[in-house]
CSV table of C-alpha atoms in Angstrom, one decimal:
chain,number,residue,atom,x,y,z
A,1,SER,CA,-3.0,5.8,-7.8
A,2,GLN,CA,-6.1,5.5,-9.1
A,3,GLN,CA,-9.1,3.2,-7.6
A,4,GLY,CA,-10.3,3.1,-11.2
A,5,GLU,CA,-8.4,3.8,-14.9
A,6,GLU,CA,-9.8,3.8,-17.9
A,7,ASP,CA,-7.5,2.6,-21.0
A,8,PRO,CA,-7.8,3.4,-23.7
A,9,GLN,CA,-6.7,7.4,-22.7
A,10,ALA,CA,-8.0,8.2,-26.2
A,11,LEU,CA,-9.9,6.2,-28.6
A,12,SER,CA,-10.8,7.0,-32.6
A,13,ILE,CA,-12.9,5.1,-34.9
A,14,GLN,CA,-14.9,5.1,-38.3
A,15,GLU,CA,-18.9,6.1,-37.9
A,16,GLY,CA,-20.6,2.8,-37.6
A,17,GLU,CA,-17.8,0.8,-35.6
A,18,ASN,CA,-17.8,-0.4,-32.6
A,19,ALA,CA,-16.0,1.7,-29.8
A,20,THR,CA,-14.8,-0.6,-26.4
A,21,MET,CA,-13.4,1.5,-23.5
A,22,ASN,CA,-12.0,-0.5,-20.3
A,23,CYS,CA,-11.8,0.1,-17.3
A,24,SER,CA,-9.2,-1.6,-14.2
A,25,TYR,CA,-9.8,-0.8,-10.4
A,26,LYS,CA,-8.3,-2.1,-7.2
A,27,THR,CA,-10.4,-2.9,-4.5
A,28,SER,CA,-13.6,-4.8,-3.8
A,29,ILE,CA,-16.5,-2.7,-4.8
A,30,ASN,CA,-20.3,-2.5,-4.0
A,31,ASN,CA,-21.2,-1.5,-8.0
A,32,LEU,CA,-19.5,0.5,-10.9
A,33,GLN,CA,-21.0,3.3,-13.3
A,34,TRP,CA,-20.1,4.3,-16.3
A,35,TYR,CA,-20.9,8.7,-17.7
A,36,ARG,CA,-20.2,10.1,-20.6
A,37,GLN,CA,-18.7,14.2,-20.5
A,38,ASN,CA,-19.7,15.8,-23.8
A,39,SER,CA,-17.5,18.8,-24.2
A,40,GLY,CA,-17.3,21.7,-21.7
A,41,ARG,CA,-21.1,20.4,-20.3
A,42,GLY,CA,-21.7,18.1,-16.6
A,43,LEU,CA,-21.4,13.8,-16.8
A,44,VAL,CA,-24.8,12.0,-17.9
A,45,HIS,CA,-25.1,8.8,-15.9
A,46,LEU,CA,-25.2,5.6,-18.7
A,47,ILE,CA,-25.2,2.2,-16.6
A,48,LEU,CA,-24.8,0.7,-13.2
A,49,ILE,CA,-23.7,-2.6,-13.0
A,50,ARG,CA,-23.5,-4.0,-9.4
A,51,SER,CA,-21.1,-6.5,-8.0
A,52,ASN,CA,-23.7,-9.6,-8.4
A,53,GLU,CA,-24.1,-8.8,-11.8
A,54,ARG,CA,-22.1,-9.7,-15.5
A,55,GLU,CA,-23.7,-8.4,-17.7
A,56,LYS,CA,-26.4,-5.3,-18.6
A,57,HIS,CA,-27.7,-3.8,-21.6
A,58,SER,CA,-29.1,-0.2,-22.9
A,59,GLY,CA,-29.7,0.5,-26.2
A,60,ARG,CA,-26.8,0.4,-28.1
A,61,LEU,CA,-24.6,0.3,-24.7
A,62,ARG,CA,-22.9,-3.3,-22.9
A,63,VAL,CA,-21.1,-3.2,-20.0
A,64,THR,CA,-19.5,-6.4,-18.5
A,65,LEU,CA,-18.6,-6.6,-14.9
A,66,ASP,CA,-15.4,-9.2,-14.2
A,67,THR,CA,-14.8,-9.0,-10.7
A,68,SER,CA,-12.6,-11.6,-10.2
A,69,LYS,CA,-9.9,-9.7,-12.7
A,70,LYS,CA,-11.5,-6.6,-11.2
A,71,SER,CA,-12.6,-4.8,-14.6
A,72,SER,CA,-15.3,-3.7,-16.6
A,73,SER,CA,-15.6,-2.8,-20.2
A,74,LEU,CA,-17.9,-0.4,-22.3
A,75,LEU,CA,-19.2,-1.7,-25.6
A,76,ILE,CA,-21.1,1.1,-27.9
A,77,THR,CA,-22.4,-0.8,-31.7
A,78,ALA,CA,-22.8,0.7,-34.5
A,79,SER,CA,-21.4,4.7,-33.0
A,80,ARG,CA,-22.6,7.9,-34.4
A,81,ALA,CA,-21.2,10.9,-34.5
A,82,ALA,CA,-23.2,12.0,-31.4
A,83,ASP,CA,-21.1,9.8,-29.5
A,84,THR,CA,-17.9,11.9,-29.7
A,85,ALA,CA,-17.3,12.2,-25.7
A,86,SER,CA,-15.0,11.4,-22.8
A,87,TYR,CA,-16.7,8.3,-20.9
A,88,PHE,CA,-16.1,7.7,-17.0
A,89,CYS,CA,-15.9,4.7,-15.0
A,90,ALA,CA,-16.6,5.2,-11.1
A,91,THR,CA,-16.5,2.8,-8.4
A,92,VAL,CA,-18.8,2.4,-5.3
A,93,VAL,CA,-16.1,0.8,-3.0
A,94,ASN,CA,-17.1,-1.5,-0.7
A,95,ARG,CA,-15.3,-0.1,2.0
A,96,ASP,CA,-16.7,3.5,2.6
A,97,ASP,CA,-19.2,3.4,0.3
A,98,LYS,CA,-17.2,6.5,-1.5
A,99,ILE,CA,-17.6,7.1,-5.6
A,100,ILE,CA,-14.1,7.4,-7.3
A,101,PHE,CA,-14.1,8.5,-10.9
A,102,GLY,CA,-11.3,7.6,-13.1
A,103,LYS,CA,-9.7,10.1,-15.9
A,104,GLY,CA,-11.9,8.9,-18.6
A,105,THR,CA,-11.2,8.0,-22.2
A,106,ARG,CA,-11.6,10.2,-24.7
A,107,LEU,CA,-13.7,8.7,-28.2
A,108,HIS,CA,-13.5,10.6,-31.2
A,109,ILE,CA,-15.8,9.6,-34.0
A,110,LEU,CA,-15.3,10.1,-37.4
A,111,PRO,CA,-17.2,11.0,-40.2
B,1,ASP,CA,-39.0,20.2,-14.8
B,2,GLY,CA,-36.4,18.7,-12.4
B,3,GLY,CA,-32.6,18.7,-12.6
B,4,ILE,CA,-30.1,19.8,-10.9
B,5,THR,CA,-28.9,23.6,-11.9
B,6,GLN,CA,-25.4,25.7,-11.8
B,7,SER,CA,-24.6,29.1,-11.7
B,8,PRO,CA,-22.7,31.2,-13.0
B,9,LYS,CA,-22.1,29.3,-16.3
B,10,TYR,CA,-18.8,31.1,-16.2
B,11,LEU,CA,-16.8,33.1,-13.1
B,12,PHE,CA,-14.4,35.0,-13.3
B,13,ARG,CA,-12.5,36.1,-10.1
B,14,LYS,CA,-9.5,38.2,-8.7
B,15,GLU,CA,-6.5,36.8,-6.8
B,16,GLY,CA,-7.8,37.4,-2.9
B,17,GLN,CA,-11.0,37.2,-3.7
B,18,ASN,CA,-13.3,35.3,-2.7
B,19,VAL,CA,-16.8,33.6,-4.8
B,20,THR,CA,-19.7,31.3,-4.3
B,21,LEU,CA,-20.7,29.0,-6.9
B,22,SER,CA,-24.6,27.9,-6.6
B,23,CYS,CA,-26.1,24.2,-7.0
B,24,GLU,CA,-29.6,24.1,-7.1
B,25,GLN,CA,-31.1,20.6,-7.3
B,26,ASN,CA,-35.1,19.8,-7.3
B,27,LEU,CA,-35.0,16.4,-7.5
B,28,ASN,CA,-35.7,15.7,-3.9
B,29,HIS,CA,-32.0,14.4,-3.4
B,30,ASP,CA,-30.2,13.8,0.3
B,31,ALA,CA,-27.1,13.5,-1.5
B,32,MET,CA,-24.9,16.4,-3.0
B,33,TYR,CA,-21.7,16.6,-4.0
B,34,TRP,CA,-18.8,19.4,-5.8
B,35,TYR,CA,-16.4,18.1,-8.0
B,36,ARG,CA,-12.7,19.8,-9.5
B,37,GLN,CA,-12.3,18.9,-13.2
B,38,ASP,CA,-8.4,19.8,-14.3
B,39,PRO,CA,-8.4,19.6,-17.9
B,40,GLY,CA,-8.1,16.2,-19.4
B,41,GLN,CA,-8.3,14.7,-15.9
B,42,GLY,CA,-11.3,13.3,-13.8
B,43,LEU,CA,-13.2,14.4,-10.9
B,44,ARG,CA,-11.4,15.2,-7.5
B,45,LEU,CA,-14.0,15.3,-4.8
B,46,ILE,CA,-14.3,18.8,-2.7
B,47,TYR,CA,-16.9,18.0,0.0
B,48,TYR,CA,-20.0,15.9,-0.2
B,49,SER,CA,-23.0,16.3,2.0
B,50,GLN,CA,-25.5,13.7,3.0
B,51,ILE,CA,-28.0,15.2,4.9
B,52,VAL,CA,-29.3,18.8,5.8
B,53,ASN,CA,-26.6,20.6,8.5
B,54,ASP,CA,-24.0,18.0,7.5
B,55,PHE,CA,-21.0,17.9,5.2
B,56,GLN,CA,-17.7,15.8,4.9
B,57,LYS,CA,-14.7,16.9,3.2
B,58,GLY,CA,-13.2,15.5,0.3
B,59,ASP,CA,-9.8,15.0,-1.0
B,60,ILE,CA,-9.0,18.2,-2.0
B,61,ALA,CA,-11.1,20.6,0.4
B,62,GLU,CA,-8.6,22.8,1.4
B,63,GLY,CA,-9.4,26.4,0.5
B,64,TYR,CA,-13.0,25.5,-0.4
B,65,SER,CA,-15.9,26.0,2.5
B,66,VAL,CA,-20.0,24.9,1.9
B,67,SER,CA,-23.3,24.9,3.8
B,68,ARG,CA,-26.0,22.9,3.7
B,69,GLU,CA,-29.1,25.0,4.9
B,70,LYS,CA,-31.3,23.6,2.7
B,71,LYS,CA,-31.8,20.1,0.8
B,72,GLU,CA,-31.7,21.7,-2.1
B,73,SER,CA,-29.0,24.1,-2.2
B,74,PHE,CA,-25.2,23.1,-1.7
B,75,PRO,CA,-23.2,26.1,-2.7
B,76,LEU,CA,-19.1,26.3,-2.7
B,77,THR,CA,-17.2,29.4,-1.8
B,78,VAL,CA,-13.5,29.5,-3.3
B,79,THR,CA,-11.7,31.4,-0.8
B,80,SER,CA,-8.4,33.6,-1.4
B,81,ALA,CA,-6.4,30.2,0.7
B,82,GLN,CA,-7.3,28.3,-2.8
B,83,LYS,CA,-3.9,28.9,-4.5
B,84,ASN,CA,-5.0,27.6,-8.0
B,85,PRO,CA,-8.6,27.6,-8.6
B,86,THR,CA,-8.8,28.0,-12.0
B,87,ALA,CA,-11.0,24.7,-12.9
B,88,PHE,CA,-13.9,23.3,-14.0
B,89,TYR,CA,-16.6,23.1,-11.0
B,90,LEU,CA,-19.0,20.6,-11.1
B,91,CYS,CA,-22.0,19.6,-8.7
B,92,ALA,CA,-24.0,16.7,-8.8
B,93,SER,CA,-27.0,14.7,-6.4
B,94,SER,CA,-28.0,11.5,-5.8
B,95,ILE,CA,-30.9,9.4,-3.6
B,96,LYS,CA,-28.5,7.7,-2.0
B,97,GLU,CA,-24.4,8.0,-1.9
B,98,THR,CA,-23.8,4.4,-3.5
B,99,LEU,CA,-26.3,5.1,-6.4
B,100,PHE,CA,-25.4,7.0,-9.8
B,101,GLN,CA,-25.2,11.0,-9.5
B,102,PHE,CA,-27.2,13.7,-11.5
B,103,PHE,CA,-24.5,16.2,-12.4
B,104,GLY,CA,-25.2,20.0,-13.5
B,105,PRO,CA,-23.6,22.1,-16.4
B,106,GLY,CA,-20.4,23.4,-14.7
B,107,THR,CA,-19.3,26.2,-13.7
B,108,ARG,CA,-15.8,27.4,-15.2
B,109,LEU,CA,-14.0,29.6,-13.1
B,110,THR,CA,-11.0,31.8,-14.4
B,111,VAL,CA,-8.7,33.2,-11.8
B,112,LEU,CA,-7.2,36.9,-13.2
């Protein structure tokens, strides 16, 4: 089964609204990373949050981490058309330092 | 202009042929990775390398081979033993295995 699983699988919101995506994982982690992928392109790193951190911000992005619930959320505020993409969480597992990607959330910003 | 490049962008292969996908980085990263992505799916690790002249199998290495003769280069060969090679292939690199990865633009391989 997946180490990291994003929820929802797909999300459509109006431009200007906030978008929230969640990631759940199963085993102890070193850190959790969020990436964006535009259609047909490579992934772009957004934010890395370490296991001893609870929240990080970068521009319109806010990531939270709850290690007791083994979950993370990515919030994109004031969404724009350019935010339309797939968003992946990736966990670096403590056991072997391997990075494991989830299947992603497809975000569509409606004009 | 630092970054990671992949070539070609599109590749067509006849059944029974081996093909090699190129991946080059000038970021001075030690670690490099190859992933396969199928439509609507996440990334699956094929091979990774933490240092020159050393590499390890990932979760789906069967039918693939790699080499790491130079720090900058990590080519992937898709052999005829790979039964379903049509996919989007992504190469990535990182300073250290536990840190975030930089990705190339990808190569879309289609078997005719």
